[in-house]
Every structure is written in structure tokens, then in C-alpha cells.
Amino acid sequence: MKHKLAIGALIIVGGIAYLTSPKDVPSASSAPQSNATQGALAQVLIPEVLSQNAQIGKRAFDATCAACHGTNAAGQVGVAPPLVHKIYEPSHHGDDAFQRAAASGVRAHHWRFGDMPPVDGVTRGDVTMIIAYIRELQRANGIN
């Protein structure tokens, strides 16, 4: 009898774990890791050299985006998605999508993080440089 109760308890616990685990969430990038960050959703290979615009964009990203999207746009578990991910490749989310997201926010549609609010204090020029940084990270990780 105790054996049957133990098996029943395991089945219930397993069912609860299954039902409460995230589903339909795209997997993180599998690029080689060079910036291991606890809680990151993607492993991001950092290019050896960034263009001048991307360097400016990195500083702006670190100041306005990294708190949510993580170091080097690797995302953060339970906070925000990685931008170094095939979902954000230029053919799917063009540069204007980044501009609109920063200016007006965006409703959640690929990930289960909730809606992104507008980013106060960031200009179109700032976002242009941030995009340069993101695109260079993406190219270094095989996302074109």
C-alpha cells in the first residue's frame, strides 16, 4: 500500500512540475559562450572588434537595455528575451521594429515575459547605435 502511495505522489508531483513549466518558449542560442552570465538565456560570442557605432551602441545598451535584456543582449531568465537570437534577425525584426519598441513599447508575442514598456529618455539616434551593436553581436553568432 505504501509503495502505491509513493508512486501516486511521484506522478502527482511530476504532473504539477510539467504543468507549471514554461512551454512554447523558443530555445536560447547555441553559439559558443564567451560571456557567461548567471541567468542569461543565450550564450553570446563577443566579436573581437566592434565598429565605432557599435561601441557607442554598447554603451547606450548597457545604460538603457542591459538591466532587462542582460549583458551583451543575452536575455535574463524571467525578465526579458535575448536579442542575440534568430527571432530578432533583420529579416524578421528589422531595425524599425527596434525603434518602435523603444519609442512605444511592444506587446509580448514571441516570449512569455509580458509587454515591453517604452524606454524613457532614449532617442532615435541612441537606438540606431544600439541596433548597430545588436546586429554586430548577431552576426558574430551566425544570425544574419
Tab-separated table of C-alpha atoms in Angstrom:
chain	number	residue	atom	x	y	z
A	1	MET	CA	0.000	0.000	0.000
A	2	LYS	CA	2.814	2.442	0.910
A	3	HIS	CA	4.508	1.641	-2.426
A	4	LYS	CA	1.359	2.593	-4.362
A	5	LEU	CA	1.026	5.853	-2.394
A	6	ALA	CA	4.660	6.749	-3.128
A	7	ILE	CA	4.178	6.092	-6.854
A	8	GLY	CA	0.960	8.127	-6.836
A	9	ALA	CA	2.738	11.019	-5.089
A	10	LEU	CA	5.555	10.958	-7.678
A	11	ILE	CA	3.043	11.032	-10.510
A	12	ILE	CA	1.235	13.994	-8.962
A	13	VAL	CA	4.473	15.919	-8.320
A	14	GLY	CA	5.675	15.175	-11.851
A	15	GLY	CA	2.347	16.319	-13.301
A	16	ILE	CA	2.450	19.566	-11.355
A	17	ALA	CA	6.042	20.207	-12.472
A	18	TYR	CA	5.048	19.557	-16.079
A	19	LEU	CA	2.000	21.810	-15.922
A	20	THR	CA	3.878	24.703	-14.341
A	21	SER	CA	6.963	24.553	-16.573
A	22	PRO	CA	7.237	27.091	-19.455
A	23	LYS	CA	6.075	25.795	-22.817
A	24	ASP	CA	6.432	27.064	-26.372
A	25	VAL	CA	9.356	29.288	-25.388
A	26	PRO	CA	11.989	29.452	-28.109
A	27	SER	CA	15.294	27.940	-27.102
A	28	ALA	CA	18.307	30.098	-26.424
A	29	SER	CA	21.100	30.483	-28.945
A	30	SER	CA	23.656	27.698	-29.056
A	31	ALA	CA	26.604	29.898	-30.063
A	32	PRO	CA	29.855	29.355	-28.149
A	33	GLN	CA	29.879	31.169	-24.854
A	34	SER	CA	32.393	33.821	-24.071
A	35	ASN	CA	30.448	35.941	-21.591
A	36	ALA	CA	28.899	33.502	-19.139
A	37	THR	CA	26.327	35.422	-17.123
A	38	GLN	CA	24.199	33.753	-14.495
A	39	GLY	CA	20.565	33.815	-15.572
A	40	ALA	CA	21.394	34.526	-19.215
A	41	LEU	CA	19.137	32.863	-21.781
A	42	ALA	CA	21.681	32.811	-24.608
A	43	GLN	CA	25.366	32.154	-24.890
A	44	VAL	CA	26.799	35.092	-26.777
A	45	LEU	CA	30.080	35.062	-28.661
A	46	ILE	CA	31.545	38.570	-28.487
A	47	PRO	CA	33.229	39.894	-31.656
A	48	GLU	CA	36.907	40.731	-31.237
A	49	VAL	CA	36.340	44.195	-32.681
A	50	LEU	CA	33.227	46.378	-32.709
A	51	SER	CA	32.724	49.226	-35.165
A	52	GLN	CA	32.723	52.746	-33.741
A	53	ASN	CA	28.906	52.899	-33.980
A	54	ALA	CA	28.566	49.539	-32.230
A	55	GLN	CA	30.901	50.728	-29.454
A	56	ILE	CA	28.634	53.736	-28.929
A	57	GLY	CA	25.644	51.400	-29.109
A	58	LYS	CA	27.143	49.102	-26.483
A	59	ARG	CA	27.481	51.996	-24.051
A	60	ALA	CA	23.878	53.046	-24.724
A	61	PHE	CA	22.671	49.417	-24.459
A	62	ASP	CA	24.492	48.965	-21.152
A	63	ALA	CA	22.884	52.163	-19.811
A	64	THR	CA	19.313	51.602	-21.033
A	65	CYS	CA	18.722	47.994	-22.107
A	66	ALA	CA	21.011	45.620	-20.212
A	67	ALA	CA	19.037	45.860	-16.966
A	68	CYS	CA	16.319	43.827	-18.702
A	69	HIS	CA	17.905	42.255	-21.803
A	70	GLY	CA	21.080	41.242	-19.970
A	71	THR	CA	24.768	41.629	-20.574
A	72	ASN	CA	25.562	41.602	-24.298
A	73	ALA	CA	21.843	41.127	-25.085
A	74	ALA	CA	21.893	37.550	-23.750
A	75	GLY	CA	18.478	37.985	-22.078
A	76	GLN	CA	17.636	37.202	-18.475
A	77	VAL	CA	15.632	34.312	-17.091
A	78	GLY	CA	12.213	35.579	-16.053
A	79	VAL	CA	12.963	39.165	-17.122
A	80	ALA	CA	13.453	39.707	-20.871
A	81	PRO	CA	14.461	37.785	-24.001
A	82	PRO	CA	17.881	37.631	-25.616
A	83	LEU	CA	18.221	39.920	-28.617
A	84	VAL	CA	21.015	37.709	-29.924
A	85	HIS	CA	18.511	35.139	-31.136
A	86	LYS	CA	17.237	34.117	-34.563
A	87	ILE	CA	13.828	35.633	-33.746
A	88	TYR	CA	15.441	39.070	-33.913
A	89	GLU	CA	17.295	38.542	-37.186
A	90	PRO	CA	16.952	41.513	-39.549
A	91	SER	CA	14.574	39.702	-41.913
A	92	HIS	CA	12.080	39.063	-39.084
A	93	HIS	CA	12.559	42.090	-36.803
A	94	GLY	CA	14.003	44.873	-38.900
A	95	ASP	CA	15.698	47.922	-37.450
A	96	ASP	CA	12.420	49.852	-37.369
A	97	ALA	CA	10.926	47.208	-35.051
A	98	PHE	CA	13.630	48.079	-32.507
A	99	GLN	CA	12.920	51.796	-32.981
A	100	ARG	CA	9.175	51.277	-32.419
A	101	ALA	CA	9.745	49.031	-29.394
A	102	ALA	CA	11.958	51.615	-27.687
A	103	ALA	CA	9.650	54.536	-28.529
A	104	SER	CA	6.241	52.963	-27.963
A	105	GLY	CA	6.823	49.646	-26.233
A	106	VAL	CA	5.690	46.346	-27.689
A	107	ARG	CA	3.154	43.688	-26.797
A	108	ALA	CA	4.543	40.266	-25.951
A	109	HIS	CA	4.290	37.978	-28.948
A	110	HIS	CA	7.259	35.574	-29.083
A	111	TRP	CA	8.116	35.155	-25.428
A	112	ARG	CA	6.350	34.906	-22.085
A	113	PHE	CA	7.916	37.915	-20.406
A	114	GLY	CA	4.974	40.265	-20.730
A	115	ASP	CA	4.793	43.501	-22.650
A	116	MET	CA	7.850	45.720	-23.047
A	117	PRO	CA	7.217	49.303	-21.926
A	118	PRO	CA	8.589	52.286	-23.866
A	119	VAL	CA	12.127	53.255	-22.875
A	120	ASP	CA	12.163	56.765	-21.413
A	121	GLY	CA	14.985	59.082	-22.384
A	122	VAL	CA	16.314	57.079	-25.331
A	123	THR	CA	16.472	58.895	-28.677
A	124	ARG	CA	16.181	57.526	-32.220
A	125	GLY	CA	19.921	58.175	-32.554
A	126	ASP	CA	20.613	56.157	-29.398
A	127	VAL	CA	18.530	53.279	-30.730
A	128	THR	CA	20.308	53.464	-34.099
A	129	MET	CA	23.632	52.918	-32.323
A	130	ILE	CA	22.130	50.169	-30.122
A	131	ILE	CA	20.905	48.439	-33.268
A	132	ALA	CA	24.432	48.604	-34.728
A	133	TYR	CA	25.699	46.861	-31.576
A	134	ILE	CA	22.945	44.217	-31.603
A	135	ARG	CA	23.444	43.481	-35.312
A	136	GLU	CA	27.205	43.034	-34.850
A	137	LEU	CA	26.585	40.656	-31.938
A	138	GLN	CA	24.065	38.770	-34.051
A	139	ARG	CA	26.463	38.429	-36.997
A	140	ALA	CA	29.219	37.163	-34.674
A	141	ASN	CA	26.755	34.494	-33.540
A	142	GLY	CA	25.635	33.431	-37.020
A	143	ILE	CA	22.423	35.456	-37.100
A	144	ASN	CA	22.199	37.418	-40.333
